Coordinates of C-alpha atoms and ligand atoms in Angstrom, one line a residue:
X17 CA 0.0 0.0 0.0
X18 CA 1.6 3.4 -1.3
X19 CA -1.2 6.1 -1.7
X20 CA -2.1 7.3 1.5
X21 CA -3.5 10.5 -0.2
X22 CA -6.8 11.6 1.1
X23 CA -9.4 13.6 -1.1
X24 CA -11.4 16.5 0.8
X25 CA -11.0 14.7 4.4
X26 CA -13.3 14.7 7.1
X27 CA -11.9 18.1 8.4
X28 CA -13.9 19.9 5.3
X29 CA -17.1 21.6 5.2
X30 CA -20.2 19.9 6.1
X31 CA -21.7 18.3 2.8
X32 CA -18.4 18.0 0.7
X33 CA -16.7 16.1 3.0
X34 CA -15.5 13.1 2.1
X35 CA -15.0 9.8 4.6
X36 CA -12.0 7.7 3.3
X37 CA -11.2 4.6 4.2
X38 CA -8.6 3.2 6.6
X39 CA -5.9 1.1 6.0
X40 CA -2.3 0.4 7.0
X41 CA -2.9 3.0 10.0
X42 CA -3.9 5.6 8.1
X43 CA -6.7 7.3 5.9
X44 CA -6.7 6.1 2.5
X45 CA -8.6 7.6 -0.6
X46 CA -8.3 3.7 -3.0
X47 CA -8.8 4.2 -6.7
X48 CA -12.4 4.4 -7.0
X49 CA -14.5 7.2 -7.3
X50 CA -18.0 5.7 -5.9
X51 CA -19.2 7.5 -3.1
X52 CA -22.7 7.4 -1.0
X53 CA -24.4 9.7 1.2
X54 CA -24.4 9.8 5.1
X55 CA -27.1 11.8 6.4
X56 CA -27.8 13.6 10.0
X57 CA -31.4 11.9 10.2
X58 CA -32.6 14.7 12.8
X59 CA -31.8 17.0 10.3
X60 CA -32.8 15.6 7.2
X61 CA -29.6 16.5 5.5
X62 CA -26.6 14.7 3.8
X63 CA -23.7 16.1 6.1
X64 CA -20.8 14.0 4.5
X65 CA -19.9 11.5 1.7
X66 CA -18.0 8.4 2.2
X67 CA -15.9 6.4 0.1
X68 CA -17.3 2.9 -1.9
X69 CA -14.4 0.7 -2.7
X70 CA -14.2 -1.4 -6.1
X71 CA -12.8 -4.7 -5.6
X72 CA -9.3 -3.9 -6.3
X73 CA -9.4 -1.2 -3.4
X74 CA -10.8 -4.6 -1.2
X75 CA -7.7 -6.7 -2.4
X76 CA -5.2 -3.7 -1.9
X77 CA -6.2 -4.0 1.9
X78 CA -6.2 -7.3 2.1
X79 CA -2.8 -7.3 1.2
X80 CA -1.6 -4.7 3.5
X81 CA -3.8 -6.9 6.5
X82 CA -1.9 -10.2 5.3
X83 CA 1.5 -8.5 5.7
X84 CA 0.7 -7.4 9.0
X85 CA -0.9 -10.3 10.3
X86 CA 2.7 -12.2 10.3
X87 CA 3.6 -9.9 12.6
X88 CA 0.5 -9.7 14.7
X89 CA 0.3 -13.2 14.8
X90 CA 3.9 -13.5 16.8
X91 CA 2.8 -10.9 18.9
X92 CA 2.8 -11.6 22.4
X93 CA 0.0 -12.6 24.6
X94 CA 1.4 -10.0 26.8
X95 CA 1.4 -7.3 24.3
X96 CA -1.9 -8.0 22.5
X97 CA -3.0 -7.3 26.3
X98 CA -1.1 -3.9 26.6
X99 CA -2.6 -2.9 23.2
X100 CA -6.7 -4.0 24.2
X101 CA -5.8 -2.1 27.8
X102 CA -4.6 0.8 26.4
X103 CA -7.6 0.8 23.8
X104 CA -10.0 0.2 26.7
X105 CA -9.0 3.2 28.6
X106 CA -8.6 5.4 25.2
X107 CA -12.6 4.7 24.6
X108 CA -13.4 5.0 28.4
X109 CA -12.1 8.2 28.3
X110 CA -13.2 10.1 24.9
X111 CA -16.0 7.8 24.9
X112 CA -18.1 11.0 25.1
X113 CA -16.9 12.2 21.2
X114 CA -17.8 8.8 20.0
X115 CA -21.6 9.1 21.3
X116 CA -22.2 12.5 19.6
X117 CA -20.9 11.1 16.6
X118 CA -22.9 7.6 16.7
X119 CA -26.1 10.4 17.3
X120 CA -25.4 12.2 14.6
X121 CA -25.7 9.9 12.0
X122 CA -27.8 7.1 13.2
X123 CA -30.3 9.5 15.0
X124 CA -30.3 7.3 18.8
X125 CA -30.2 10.0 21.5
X126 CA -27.5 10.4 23.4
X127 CA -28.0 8.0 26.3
X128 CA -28.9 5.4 24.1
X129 CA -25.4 6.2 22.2
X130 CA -23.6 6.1 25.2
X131 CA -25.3 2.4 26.5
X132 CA -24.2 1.2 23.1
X133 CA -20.6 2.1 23.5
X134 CA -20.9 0.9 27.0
X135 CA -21.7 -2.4 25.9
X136 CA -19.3 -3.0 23.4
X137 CA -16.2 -1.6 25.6
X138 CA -17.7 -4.5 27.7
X139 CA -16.3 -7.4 25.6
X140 CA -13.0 -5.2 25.1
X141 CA -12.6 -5.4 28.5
X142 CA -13.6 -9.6 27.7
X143 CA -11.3 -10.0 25.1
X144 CA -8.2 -8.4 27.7
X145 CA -8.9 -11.9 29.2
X146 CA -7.4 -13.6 26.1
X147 CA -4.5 -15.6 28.3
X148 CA -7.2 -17.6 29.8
X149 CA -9.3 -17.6 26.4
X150 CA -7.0 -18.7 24.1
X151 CA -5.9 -22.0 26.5
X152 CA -5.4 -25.2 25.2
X153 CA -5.7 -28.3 26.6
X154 CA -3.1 -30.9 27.8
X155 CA -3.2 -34.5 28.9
X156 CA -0.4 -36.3 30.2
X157 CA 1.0 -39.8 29.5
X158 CA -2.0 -40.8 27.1
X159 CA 0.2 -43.6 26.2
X160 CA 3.6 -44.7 27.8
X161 CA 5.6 -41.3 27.2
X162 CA 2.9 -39.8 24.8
X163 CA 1.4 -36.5 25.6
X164 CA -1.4 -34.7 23.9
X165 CA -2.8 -31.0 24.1
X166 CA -4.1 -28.6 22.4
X167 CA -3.2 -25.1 20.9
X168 CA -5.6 -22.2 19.7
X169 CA -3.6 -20.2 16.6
X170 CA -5.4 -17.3 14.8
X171 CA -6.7 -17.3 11.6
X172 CA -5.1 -15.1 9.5
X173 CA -7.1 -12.0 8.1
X174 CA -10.9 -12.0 9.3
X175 CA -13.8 -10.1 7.1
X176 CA -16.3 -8.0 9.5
X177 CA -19.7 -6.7 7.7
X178 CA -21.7 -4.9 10.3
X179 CA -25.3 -3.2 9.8
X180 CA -25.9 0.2 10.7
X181 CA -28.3 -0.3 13.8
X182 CA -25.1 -0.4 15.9
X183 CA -22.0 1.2 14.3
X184 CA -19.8 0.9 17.5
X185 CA -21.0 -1.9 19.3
X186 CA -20.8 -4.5 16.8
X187 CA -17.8 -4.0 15.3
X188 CA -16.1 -4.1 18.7
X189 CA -18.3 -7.5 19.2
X190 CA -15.9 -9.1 16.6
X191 CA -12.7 -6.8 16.6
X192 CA -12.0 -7.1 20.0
X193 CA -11.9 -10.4 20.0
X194 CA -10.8 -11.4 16.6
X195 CA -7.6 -8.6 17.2
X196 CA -7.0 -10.5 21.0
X197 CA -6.7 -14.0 19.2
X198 CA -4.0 -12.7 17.0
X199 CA -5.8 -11.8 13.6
X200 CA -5.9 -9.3 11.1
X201 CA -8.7 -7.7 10.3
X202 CA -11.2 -5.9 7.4
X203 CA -14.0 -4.6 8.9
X204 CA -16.6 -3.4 6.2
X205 CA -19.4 -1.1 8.9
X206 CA -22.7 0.1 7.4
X207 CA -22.7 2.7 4.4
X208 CA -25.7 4.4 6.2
X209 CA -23.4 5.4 9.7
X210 CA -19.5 4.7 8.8
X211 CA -17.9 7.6 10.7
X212 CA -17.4 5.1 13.5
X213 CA -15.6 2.5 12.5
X214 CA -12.7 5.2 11.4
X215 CA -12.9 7.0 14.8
X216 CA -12.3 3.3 16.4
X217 CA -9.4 2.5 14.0
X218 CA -7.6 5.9 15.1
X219 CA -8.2 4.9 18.3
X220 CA -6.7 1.7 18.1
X221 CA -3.7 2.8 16.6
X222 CA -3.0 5.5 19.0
X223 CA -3.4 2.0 21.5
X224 CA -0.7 0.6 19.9
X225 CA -1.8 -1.8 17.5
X226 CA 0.6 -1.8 14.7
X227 CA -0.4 -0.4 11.2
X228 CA -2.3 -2.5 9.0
X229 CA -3.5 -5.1 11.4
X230 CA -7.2 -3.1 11.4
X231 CA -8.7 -1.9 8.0
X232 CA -11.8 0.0 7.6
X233 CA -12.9 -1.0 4.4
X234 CA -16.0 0.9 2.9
X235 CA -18.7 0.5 0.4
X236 CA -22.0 -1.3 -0.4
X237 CA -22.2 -4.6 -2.2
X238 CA -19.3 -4.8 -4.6
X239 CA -16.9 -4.3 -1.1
X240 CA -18.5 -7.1 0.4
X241 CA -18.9 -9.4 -2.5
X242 CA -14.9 -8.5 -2.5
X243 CA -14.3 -10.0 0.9
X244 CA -16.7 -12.7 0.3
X245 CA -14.6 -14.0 -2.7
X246 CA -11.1 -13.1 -1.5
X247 CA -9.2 -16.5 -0.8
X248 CA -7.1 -14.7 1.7
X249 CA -9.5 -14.2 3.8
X250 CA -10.1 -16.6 6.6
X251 CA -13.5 -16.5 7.9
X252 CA -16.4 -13.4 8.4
X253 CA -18.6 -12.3 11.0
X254 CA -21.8 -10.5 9.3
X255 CA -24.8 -8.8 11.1
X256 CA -27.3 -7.6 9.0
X257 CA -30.7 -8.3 7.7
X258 CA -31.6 -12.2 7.2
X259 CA -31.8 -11.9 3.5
X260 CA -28.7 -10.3 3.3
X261 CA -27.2 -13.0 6.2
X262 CA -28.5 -15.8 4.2
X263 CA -26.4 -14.5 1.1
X264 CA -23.4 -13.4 2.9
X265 CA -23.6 -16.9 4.6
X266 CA -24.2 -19.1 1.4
X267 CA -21.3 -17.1 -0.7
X268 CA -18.9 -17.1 2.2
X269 CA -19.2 -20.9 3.0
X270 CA -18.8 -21.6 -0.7
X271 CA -15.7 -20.1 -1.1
X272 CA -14.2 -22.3 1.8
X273 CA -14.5 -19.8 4.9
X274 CA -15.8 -20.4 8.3
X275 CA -18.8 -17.8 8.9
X276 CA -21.2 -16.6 11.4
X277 CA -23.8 -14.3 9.8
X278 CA -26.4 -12.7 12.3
X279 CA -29.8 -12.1 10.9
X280 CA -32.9 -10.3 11.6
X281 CA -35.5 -10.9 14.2
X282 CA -39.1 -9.8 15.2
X283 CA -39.2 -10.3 19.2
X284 CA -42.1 -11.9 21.0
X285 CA -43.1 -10.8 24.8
X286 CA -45.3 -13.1 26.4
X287 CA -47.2 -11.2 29.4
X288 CA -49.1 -13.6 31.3
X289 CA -51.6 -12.3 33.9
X290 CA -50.0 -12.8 37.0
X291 CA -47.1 -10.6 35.9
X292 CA -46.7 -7.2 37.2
X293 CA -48.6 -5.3 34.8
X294 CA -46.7 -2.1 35.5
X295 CA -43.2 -3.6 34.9
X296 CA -44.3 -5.2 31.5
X297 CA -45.9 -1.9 30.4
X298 CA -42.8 0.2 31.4
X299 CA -40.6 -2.7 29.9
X300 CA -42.2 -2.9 26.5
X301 CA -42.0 0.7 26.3
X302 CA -38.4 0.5 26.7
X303 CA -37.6 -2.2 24.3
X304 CA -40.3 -1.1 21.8
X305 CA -39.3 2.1 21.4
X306 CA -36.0 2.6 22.9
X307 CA -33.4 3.8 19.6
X308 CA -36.9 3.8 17.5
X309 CA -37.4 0.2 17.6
X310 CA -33.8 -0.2 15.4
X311 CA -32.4 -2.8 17.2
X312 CA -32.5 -6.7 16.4
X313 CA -33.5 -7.5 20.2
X314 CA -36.4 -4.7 20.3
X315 CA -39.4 -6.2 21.7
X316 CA -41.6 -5.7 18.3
X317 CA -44.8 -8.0 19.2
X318 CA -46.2 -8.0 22.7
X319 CA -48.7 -11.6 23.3
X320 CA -50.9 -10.2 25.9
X321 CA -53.5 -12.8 27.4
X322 CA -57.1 -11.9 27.2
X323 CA -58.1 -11.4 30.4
X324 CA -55.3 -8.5 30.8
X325 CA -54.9 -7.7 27.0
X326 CA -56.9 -3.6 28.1
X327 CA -55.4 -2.8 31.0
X328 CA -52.1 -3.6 29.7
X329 CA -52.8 -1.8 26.2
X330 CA -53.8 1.0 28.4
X331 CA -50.8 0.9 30.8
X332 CA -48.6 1.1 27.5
X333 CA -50.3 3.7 26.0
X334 CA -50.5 6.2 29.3
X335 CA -46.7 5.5 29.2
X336 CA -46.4 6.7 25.2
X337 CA -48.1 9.4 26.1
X338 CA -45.0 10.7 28.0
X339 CA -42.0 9.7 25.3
X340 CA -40.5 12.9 23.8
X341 CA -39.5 12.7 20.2
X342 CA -36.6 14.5 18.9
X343 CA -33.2 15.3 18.4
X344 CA -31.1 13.1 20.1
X345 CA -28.6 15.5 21.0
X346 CA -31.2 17.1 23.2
X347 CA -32.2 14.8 25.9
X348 CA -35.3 13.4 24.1
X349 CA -36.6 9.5 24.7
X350 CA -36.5 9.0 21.1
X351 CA -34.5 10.0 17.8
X352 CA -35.5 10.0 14.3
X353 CA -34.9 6.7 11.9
X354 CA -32.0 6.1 9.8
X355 CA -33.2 7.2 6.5
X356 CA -36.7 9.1 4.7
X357 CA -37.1 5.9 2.5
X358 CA -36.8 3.8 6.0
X359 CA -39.2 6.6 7.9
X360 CA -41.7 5.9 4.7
X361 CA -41.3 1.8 5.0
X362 CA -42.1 1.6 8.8
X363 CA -45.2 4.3 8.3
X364 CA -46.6 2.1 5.5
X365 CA -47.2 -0.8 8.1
X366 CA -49.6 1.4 9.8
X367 CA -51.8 1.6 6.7
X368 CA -51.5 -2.2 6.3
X369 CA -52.6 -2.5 10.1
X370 CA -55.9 -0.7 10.0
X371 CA -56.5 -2.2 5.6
X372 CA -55.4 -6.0 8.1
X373 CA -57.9 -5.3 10.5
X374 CA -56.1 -4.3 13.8
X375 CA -56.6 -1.2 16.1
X376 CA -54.4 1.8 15.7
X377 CA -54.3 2.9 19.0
X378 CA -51.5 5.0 18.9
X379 CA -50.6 6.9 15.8
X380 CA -46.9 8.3 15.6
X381 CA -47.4 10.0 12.4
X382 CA -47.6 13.5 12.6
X383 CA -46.6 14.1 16.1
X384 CA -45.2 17.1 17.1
X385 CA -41.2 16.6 17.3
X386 CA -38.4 18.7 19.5
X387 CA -36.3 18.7 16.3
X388 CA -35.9 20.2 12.8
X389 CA -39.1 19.4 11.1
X390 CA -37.1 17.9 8.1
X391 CA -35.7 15.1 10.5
X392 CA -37.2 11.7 9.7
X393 CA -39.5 11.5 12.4
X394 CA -42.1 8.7 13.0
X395 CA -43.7 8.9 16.9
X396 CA -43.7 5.8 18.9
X397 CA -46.8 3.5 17.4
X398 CA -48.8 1.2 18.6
X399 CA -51.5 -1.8 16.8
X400 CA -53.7 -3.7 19.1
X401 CA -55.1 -6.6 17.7
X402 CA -53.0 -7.3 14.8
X403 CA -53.6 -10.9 13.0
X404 CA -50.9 -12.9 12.7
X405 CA -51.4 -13.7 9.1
X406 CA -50.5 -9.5 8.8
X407 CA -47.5 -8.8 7.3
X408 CA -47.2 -6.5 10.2
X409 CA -47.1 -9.5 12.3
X410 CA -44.7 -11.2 10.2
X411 CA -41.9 -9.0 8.7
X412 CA -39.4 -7.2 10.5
X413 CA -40.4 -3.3 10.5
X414 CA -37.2 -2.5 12.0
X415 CA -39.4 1.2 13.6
X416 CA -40.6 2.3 16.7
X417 CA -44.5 0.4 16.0
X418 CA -45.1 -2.4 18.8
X419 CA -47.9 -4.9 17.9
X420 CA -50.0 -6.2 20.2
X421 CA -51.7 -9.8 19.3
X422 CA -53.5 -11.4 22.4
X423 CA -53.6 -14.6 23.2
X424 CA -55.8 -17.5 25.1
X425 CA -53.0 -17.9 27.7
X426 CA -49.4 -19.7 27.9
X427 CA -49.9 -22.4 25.2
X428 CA -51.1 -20.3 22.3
X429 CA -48.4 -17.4 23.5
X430 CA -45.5 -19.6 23.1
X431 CA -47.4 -21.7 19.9
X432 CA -47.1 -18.2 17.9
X433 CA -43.3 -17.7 19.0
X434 CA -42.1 -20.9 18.3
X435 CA -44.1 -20.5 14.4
X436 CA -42.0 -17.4 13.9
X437 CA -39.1 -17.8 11.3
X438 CA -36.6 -15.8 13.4
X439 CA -35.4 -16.9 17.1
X440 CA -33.6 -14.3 18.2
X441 CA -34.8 -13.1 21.6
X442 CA -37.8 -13.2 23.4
X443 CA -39.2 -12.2 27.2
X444 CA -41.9 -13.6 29.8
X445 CA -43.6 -11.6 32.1
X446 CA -45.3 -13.5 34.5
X447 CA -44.8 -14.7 38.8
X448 CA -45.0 -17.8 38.0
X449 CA -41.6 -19.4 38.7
X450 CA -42.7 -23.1 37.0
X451 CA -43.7 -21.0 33.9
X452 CA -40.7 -19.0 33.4
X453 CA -39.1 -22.2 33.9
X454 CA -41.3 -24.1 31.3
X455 CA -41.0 -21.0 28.4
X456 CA -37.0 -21.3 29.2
X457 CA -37.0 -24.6 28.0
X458 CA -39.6 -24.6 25.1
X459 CA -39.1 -21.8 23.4
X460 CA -37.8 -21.9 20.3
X461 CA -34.9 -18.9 20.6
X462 CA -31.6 -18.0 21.2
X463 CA -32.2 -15.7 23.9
X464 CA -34.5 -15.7 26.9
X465 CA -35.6 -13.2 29.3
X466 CA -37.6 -13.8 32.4
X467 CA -38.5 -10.4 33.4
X468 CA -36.4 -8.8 31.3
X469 CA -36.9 -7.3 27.8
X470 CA -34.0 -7.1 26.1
X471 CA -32.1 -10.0 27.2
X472 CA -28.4 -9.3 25.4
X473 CA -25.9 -11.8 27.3
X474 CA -23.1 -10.1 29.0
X475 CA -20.1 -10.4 27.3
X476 CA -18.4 -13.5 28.4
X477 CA -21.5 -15.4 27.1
X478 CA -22.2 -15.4 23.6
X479 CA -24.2 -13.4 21.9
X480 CA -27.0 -15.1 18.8
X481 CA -30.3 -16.3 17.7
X482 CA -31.7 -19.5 16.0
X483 CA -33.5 -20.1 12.9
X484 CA -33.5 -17.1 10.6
X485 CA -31.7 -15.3 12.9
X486 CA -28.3 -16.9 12.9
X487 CA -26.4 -18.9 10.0
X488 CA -23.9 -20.6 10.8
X489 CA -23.0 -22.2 14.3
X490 CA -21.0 -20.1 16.3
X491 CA -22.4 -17.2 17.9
X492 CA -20.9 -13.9 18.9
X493 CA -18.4 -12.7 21.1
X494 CA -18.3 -14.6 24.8
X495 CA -16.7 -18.3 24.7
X496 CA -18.1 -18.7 20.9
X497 CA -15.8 -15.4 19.7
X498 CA -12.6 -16.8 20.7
X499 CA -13.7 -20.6 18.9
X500 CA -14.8 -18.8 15.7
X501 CA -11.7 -16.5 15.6
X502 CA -9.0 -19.3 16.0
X503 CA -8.1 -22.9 14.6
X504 CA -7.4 -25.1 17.1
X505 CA -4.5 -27.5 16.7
X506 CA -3.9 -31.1 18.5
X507 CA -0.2 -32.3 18.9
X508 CA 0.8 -35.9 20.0
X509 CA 4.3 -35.4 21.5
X510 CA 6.8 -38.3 22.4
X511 CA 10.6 -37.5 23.8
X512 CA 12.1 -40.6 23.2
X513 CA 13.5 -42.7 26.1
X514 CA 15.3 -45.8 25.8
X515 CA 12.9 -48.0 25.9
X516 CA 11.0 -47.0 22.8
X517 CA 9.0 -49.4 21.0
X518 CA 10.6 -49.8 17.3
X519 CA 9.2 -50.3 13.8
X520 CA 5.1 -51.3 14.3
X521 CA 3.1 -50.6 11.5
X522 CA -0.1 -51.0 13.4
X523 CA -2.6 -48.3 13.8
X524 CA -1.4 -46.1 16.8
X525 CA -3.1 -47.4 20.2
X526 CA -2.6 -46.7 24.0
X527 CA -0.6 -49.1 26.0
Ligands
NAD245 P1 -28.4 -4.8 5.9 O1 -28.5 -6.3 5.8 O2 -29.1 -3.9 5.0 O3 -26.8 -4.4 5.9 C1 -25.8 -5.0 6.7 C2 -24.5 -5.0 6.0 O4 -24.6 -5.7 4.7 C3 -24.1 -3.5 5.6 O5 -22.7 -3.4 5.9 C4 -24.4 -3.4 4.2 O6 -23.5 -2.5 3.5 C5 -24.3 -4.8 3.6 N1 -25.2 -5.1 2.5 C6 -26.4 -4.6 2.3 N2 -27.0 -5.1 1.2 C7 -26.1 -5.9 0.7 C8 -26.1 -6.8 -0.5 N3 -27.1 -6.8 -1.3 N4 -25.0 -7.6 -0.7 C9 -23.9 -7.5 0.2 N5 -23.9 -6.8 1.3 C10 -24.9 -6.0 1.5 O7 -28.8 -4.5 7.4 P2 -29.0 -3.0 8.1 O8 -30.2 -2.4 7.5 O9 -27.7 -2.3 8.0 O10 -29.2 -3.5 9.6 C11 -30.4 -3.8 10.2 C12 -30.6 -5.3 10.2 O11 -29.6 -5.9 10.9 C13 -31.9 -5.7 10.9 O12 -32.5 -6.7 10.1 C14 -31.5 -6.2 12.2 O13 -32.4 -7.1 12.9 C15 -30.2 -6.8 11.9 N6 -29.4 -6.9 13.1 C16 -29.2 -8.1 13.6 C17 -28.4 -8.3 14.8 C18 -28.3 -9.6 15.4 O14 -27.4 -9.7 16.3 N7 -29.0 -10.7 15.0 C19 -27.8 -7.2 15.3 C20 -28.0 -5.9 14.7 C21 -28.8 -5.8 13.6

């Protein structure tokens, strides 16, 4: 990699500026002149450009992450643990300029920014562990003199293809971990949001990670078709939509690499009627609504039981009553969605909802917003009765519009959730110890919550879904990150002694 050149860099004016890539520690303009647009969505306006990469620029990085990875791979455990320290404290620290940027171009307010950064420094702090996580196994004397154990080696260069619902959090999901098992890596972030992933790279180099070992690679299709087809790289970790997941997961595996591609998800809470009505009202605000319903473990379909499907559809609504729309930068509940075209996609369900049969109880069109008016606003939403033959039921609106379909009681609850294509997460709400304990057990998802909406496991679990929500078989981050990211290697070791055994052409057995 020579040019290093960057054209109109982020330090110029508002809508001319232009995002470059990063590669080989520094910014880096590639040879082609594709660029998209990267809004403010609480302003409604394109504040910057960024870079699309052809597939050459894809292979020119590749190269400069398979030159480093030689490197990076004799790297100490010790000083991979000095470099993810010093990162952890860098991001603790100006964690404050990452928010505001994460607000101003996907739109989540502030707090919800912060929580996001928050949870990914969370398996940084994880992946520091890497001595313990990257263990083998040994077992002595398995045969007279013949010892066996295990080693865990890195891969090589590692794609990473994240969406644009989290633009910090999950690129330090994979990163952190992929970087602490001695990899190098191209991480391709969302179009839609990329400023990011190039904040976290400078970061990570003022940490000490030597040049090249992290690219930021940008673009749309042709970037990650590039990293899909490169033989050079090892293995990628893709969150994104399921069709997308499903592709990403089919090309990848085709062209011999080990893949784990997160899909999309449409989450199920199952309020029974001995649960506290107040905490599952105030909890499926939160998850319904909380960074506009664009996140893959928002709560998007509440199964409320008869005999307390009112009062809780009234306990919800008093609650929506009191959310604040607006610019996330000014201490609202709730920010704008990503894009106008996305704003128009979400508000179409609520025509379908009403043509479908169900109640519009709460309309979010039109509300009055604490923002520019030419922000892409849509107020939280909420559809009582909606049929589960609805595509409102069914597809993934990705928006701040919580369904509510009501159920006979536990049976036909958990018969609708374990019909759903996706399994990503789900919740009960109930007091009923034996039926938390049954719906643990029978449903058909990756992750529970009893009592709790959004249940994302800390970070030394792992992180996934089932079904249409996950292809492939190792989950993210947790126990699962440190299996995907490295190849593990068995060695049968004998240190001859006198008494060895001579020529035996037999298959090798244990004496
Ligand atoms: P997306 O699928 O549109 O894009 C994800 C990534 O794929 C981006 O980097 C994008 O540039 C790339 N991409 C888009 N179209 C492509 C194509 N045709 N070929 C190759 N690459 C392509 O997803 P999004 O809209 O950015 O993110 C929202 C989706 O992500 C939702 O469905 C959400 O549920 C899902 N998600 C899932 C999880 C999870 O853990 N399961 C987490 C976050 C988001």
């Amino acid at each position: 990699m020579t040019d290093t050149t960057t054209l109109a860099p982020q330090t110029a004016g508002a809508e001319t500026a232009v995002l470059d890539h990063w590669v080989n520690g520094a910014p880096w303009a590639g040879a082609s002149d594709r660029t998209g647009q990267v809004f403010n969505p609480a302003l409604g306006t394109v504040q910057k450009h960024v870079r699309f990469a052809s597939a050459a620029d894809v292979g020119a990085a590749v190269d400069v992450a398979s030159a480093a990875a030689a490197a990076w791979r004799d790297a100490s455990i010790a000083k991979r643990q000095t470099v993810l320290f010093a990162f952890r404290e860098l991001l603790n620290a100006r964690k404050g300029e990452l928010a505001e940027i994460l607000t101003s171009e996907h739109g989540k307010v502030l707090a919800d920014a912060h929580g996001e950064i928050a949870r990914g420094m969370e398996v940084v702090e994880f992946a520091c562990g890497l001595g313990h996580l990257t263990k083998g196994a040994y077992s002595e004397n398995v045969s007279t003199g013949i010892d066996v154990y295990t080693l865990r080696q890195p891969l090589g260069v590692v794609g990473i293809i994240s969406p644009f619902n989290f633009p910090a959090m999950v690129p330090l999901w994979f990163f952190s971990i992929a970087l602490a098992a001695g990899n190098a890596v191209i991480l391709k972030p969302s179009e839609k949001d990329p400023t990011a992933a190039n904040w976290l790279a400078a970061l990570l180099t003022e940490a000490g990670l030597p040049d090249g070992v992290l690219n930021v690679v940008h673009g749309d299709k042709e970037a990650v078709d590039a990293l899909l087809e490169h033989p050079d790289v090892r293995a990628i970790s893709f969150v994104g939509s399921t069709p997308i997941a499903h592709y990403v997961y089919e090309t990848a595996t085709r062209n011999g690499k080990r893949v784990q591609a997160l899909g999309g998800a449409k989450n199920h809470m199952l309020v029974l009627p001995d649960a506290d009505l107040d905490l599952a009202a105030d909890a499926a605000v939160n998850a319904g609504f909380g960074s506009a319903g664009e996140r893959c473990m928002a709560i998007s379909v509440v199964l409320a039981v008869d005999t307390i499907a009112d009062e809780f559809v009234q306990k919800v609504s008093e609650r929506m009553a009191t959310l604040r729309t607006g610019d996330g930068m000014r201490g609202c509940d709730m920010g704008p969605l990503i894009t106008g075209q996305h704003r128009d996609k979400v508000t179409s369900y609520i025509d379908v909802a009403s043509a479908d049969g169900a109640a519009v109880v709460v309309d979010g069109r039109g509300i009055d917003v604490d923002g520019d008016p030419n922000g892409f606003w849509l107020g939280p939403t909420l559809i009582d009765k909606v049929p589960t033959t609805s595509t409102v039921y069914q597809d993934e609106i990705f928006g701040p519009v919580l369904s509510v379909v009501r159920v006979e009681g536990y049976e036909d609850g958990l018969g609708i959730i374990n019909s759903s294509r996706y399994g990503n997460g789900t919740a009960i709400f109930t007091n009923d110890g034996g039926a938390a304990r049954r719906f643990q057990r029978e449903a058909q998802v990756g992750m529970i919550g009893i009592n709790v909406p959004i249940p994302v496991p800390v970070a030394y679990h792992s992180f996934g879904g089932w079904k249409a929500s996950l292809f492939g078989d190792a989950k993210a981050y947790g126990p699962h990150g440190f299996e995907f990211f490295t190849a593990e290697k068995a060695v049968t070791s004998r240190w001859l002694d006198p008494s060895h055994g001579g020529l035996n052409l037999g298959f090798p057995q244990h004496d």
